[in-house]
Coordinates of C-alpha atoms in Angstrom, one line a residue:
M1 CA 64.1 -95.2 -14.6
N2 CA 61.6 -95.6 -11.7
W3 CA 58.2 -93.9 -11.2
G4 CA 59.7 -91.6 -8.6
K5 CA 62.4 -90.2 -11.0
K6 CA 59.5 -89.4 -13.8
I7 CA 57.7 -87.6 -11.2
A8 CA 60.7 -85.4 -10.3
I9 CA 61.4 -84.6 -13.8
V10 CA 57.8 -83.4 -14.5
Y11 CA 57.8 -81.4 -11.3
L12 CA 61.3 -80.0 -12.2
S13 CA 59.9 -79.2 -15.8
F14 CA 56.8 -77.6 -14.7
V15 CA 59.0 -75.3 -12.0
G16 CA 61.5 -74.1 -15.0
F17 CA 58.3 -73.4 -17.2
M18 CA 56.8 -71.2 -14.5
G19 CA 60.3 -69.6 -13.9
F20 CA 60.5 -68.9 -17.6
L21 CA 56.9 -67.5 -17.9
V22 CA 57.9 -65.0 -14.9
W23 CA 61.2 -64.1 -16.5
K24 CA 59.3 -63.4 -19.8
C25 CA 56.8 -61.2 -18.1
L26 CA 59.4 -59.2 -15.9
Q27 CA 60.9 -58.3 -19.6
Q28 CA 57.9 -56.7 -21.0
D29 CA 58.1 -52.7 -21.2
D30 CA 54.8 -52.2 -23.0
I31 CA 52.2 -52.7 -20.1
H32 CA 50.4 -49.3 -19.4
L33 CA 47.5 -48.6 -17.3
V34 CA 44.7 -46.5 -19.1
S35 CA 45.3 -43.5 -16.9
Q36 CA 47.7 -42.7 -14.1
D37 CA 44.8 -41.4 -12.1
Y38 CA 42.2 -43.9 -13.1
Y39 CA 40.9 -44.1 -9.6
Q40 CA 39.9 -40.1 -9.3
K41 CA 38.5 -40.5 -13.2
E42 CA 36.2 -43.4 -11.9
L43 CA 34.9 -41.4 -9.1
A44 CA 34.2 -38.5 -11.4
Y45 CA 32.4 -40.6 -14.1
Q46 CA 29.0 -39.4 -12.8
D47 CA 29.9 -36.0 -14.5
N48 CA 30.5 -37.6 -17.8
I49 CA 27.2 -39.5 -17.5
D50 CA 25.7 -35.9 -16.8
Q51 CA 27.7 -34.6 -19.9
M52 CA 26.5 -37.3 -22.0
N53 CA 23.0 -36.8 -21.0
N54 CA 23.3 -33.0 -22.0
T55 CA 24.9 -34.0 -25.3
N56 CA 22.0 -36.4 -26.2
Q57 CA 19.5 -33.3 -25.5
L58 CA 21.1 -31.3 -28.2
S59 CA 19.1 -30.7 -31.6
T60 CA 21.6 -32.4 -33.3
Q61 CA 24.5 -34.8 -32.3
L62 CA 28.1 -34.1 -32.8
K63 CA 29.3 -36.1 -35.9
F64 CA 32.4 -38.0 -36.3
D65 CA 33.9 -38.5 -40.0
Y66 CA 37.2 -40.0 -40.9
V67 CA 37.8 -38.6 -44.6
S68 CA 40.5 -41.0 -45.9
E69 CA 41.4 -39.2 -48.7
S70 CA 42.8 -36.0 -46.9
K71 CA 43.5 -38.2 -43.9
T72 CA 41.4 -36.2 -41.3
V73 CA 38.8 -36.6 -38.7
K74 CA 36.0 -34.1 -39.1
L75 CA 33.8 -33.3 -36.4
D76 CA 30.5 -31.7 -37.0
F77 CA 28.9 -29.8 -34.1
P78 CA 25.6 -28.8 -33.5
K79 CA 24.6 -25.1 -34.0
E80 CA 24.1 -24.4 -30.2
S81 CA 27.8 -25.5 -29.5
I82 CA 29.1 -22.6 -31.6
G83 CA 31.2 -20.3 -29.3
S84 CA 32.0 -23.2 -26.8
T85 CA 35.4 -24.3 -25.5
G86 CA 36.8 -27.8 -25.2
K87 CA 39.2 -30.5 -25.7
I88 CA 39.4 -33.5 -28.0
N89 CA 41.5 -36.6 -27.0
F90 CA 42.6 -39.2 -29.2
Y91 CA 43.1 -42.7 -26.9
R92 CA 45.0 -45.6 -28.4
P93 CA 44.0 -48.7 -26.4
A94 CA 46.7 -50.6 -27.7
D95 CA 49.4 -48.2 -26.7
A96 CA 48.9 -45.5 -24.1
R97 CA 52.2 -43.6 -25.1
K98 CA 50.4 -42.7 -28.3
D99 CA 47.5 -40.9 -26.7
F100 CA 47.1 -36.9 -27.3
S101 CA 44.8 -34.4 -27.1
L102 CA 43.9 -31.0 -28.6
N103 CA 41.9 -27.8 -27.9
L104 CA 38.9 -27.5 -29.8
D105 CA 38.2 -24.2 -31.9
I106 CA 34.6 -23.8 -32.1
A107 CA 34.2 -20.1 -31.5
N108 CA 33.0 -19.2 -35.1
T109 CA 32.1 -22.5 -36.8
E110 CA 30.3 -25.7 -36.4
S111 CA 33.0 -28.1 -37.9
Q112 CA 36.5 -28.7 -37.2
S113 CA 39.0 -30.8 -39.2
I114 CA 42.1 -32.6 -37.4
P115 CA 44.9 -34.0 -39.6
V116 CA 45.6 -37.7 -38.5
A117 CA 48.0 -38.9 -41.3
N118 CA 50.7 -39.1 -38.7
L119 CA 48.8 -41.6 -36.6
D120 CA 48.9 -45.3 -36.5
R121 CA 46.5 -47.3 -38.2
G122 CA 44.2 -49.3 -36.0
L123 CA 41.5 -48.7 -33.4
W124 CA 41.6 -45.1 -31.9
V125 CA 38.9 -43.8 -29.3
V126 CA 38.0 -40.2 -29.8
K127 CA 36.8 -38.6 -26.7
V128 CA 35.3 -34.9 -27.0
S129 CA 34.3 -32.7 -24.1
W130 CA 33.1 -29.0 -24.6
N131 CA 31.4 -26.6 -22.4
K132 CA 29.2 -23.6 -23.1
D133 CA 27.6 -21.2 -20.8
G134 CA 28.9 -23.4 -17.8
K135 CA 27.1 -26.5 -19.1
G136 CA 29.3 -29.6 -19.9
Y137 CA 29.0 -32.1 -22.9
Y138 CA 30.8 -35.0 -23.9
K139 CA 30.8 -37.6 -26.6
E140 CA 33.1 -40.4 -27.4
E141 CA 33.4 -42.7 -30.5
K142 CA 35.5 -45.6 -31.6
M143 CA 37.2 -44.9 -34.9
T144 CA 39.5 -47.4 -37.0
L145 CA 42.0 -45.5 -39.1

């Protein structure tokens, strides 16, 4: 076998390998964007920064605690947050199909427990946003369940 045939074999092997990689990539179905409207959210990120600054000015900070015995996430809000409305988002970086959100109930109490027994183990980002008297607050924290 001369050197021309060896070069042709190497070239065809490379092309075949690249074709296999392209085919394999096209077979994946678990590729998700972080959000379908990520561009609009990126443009409005300054609002999140302002809300984080409002949160930092509170007398005490929002505390996240995972209670493994009862499999709940406990949120302890500052006293001045009682009577506010808001939303909590559980974001799963590994699989966007498992993300979900709940409405906050901090009308009468400064703590709320959320059952998480049915959630997959691993990394979750908990994003909490709430409003009181027209002023917005935001905090997020990474949790490993």
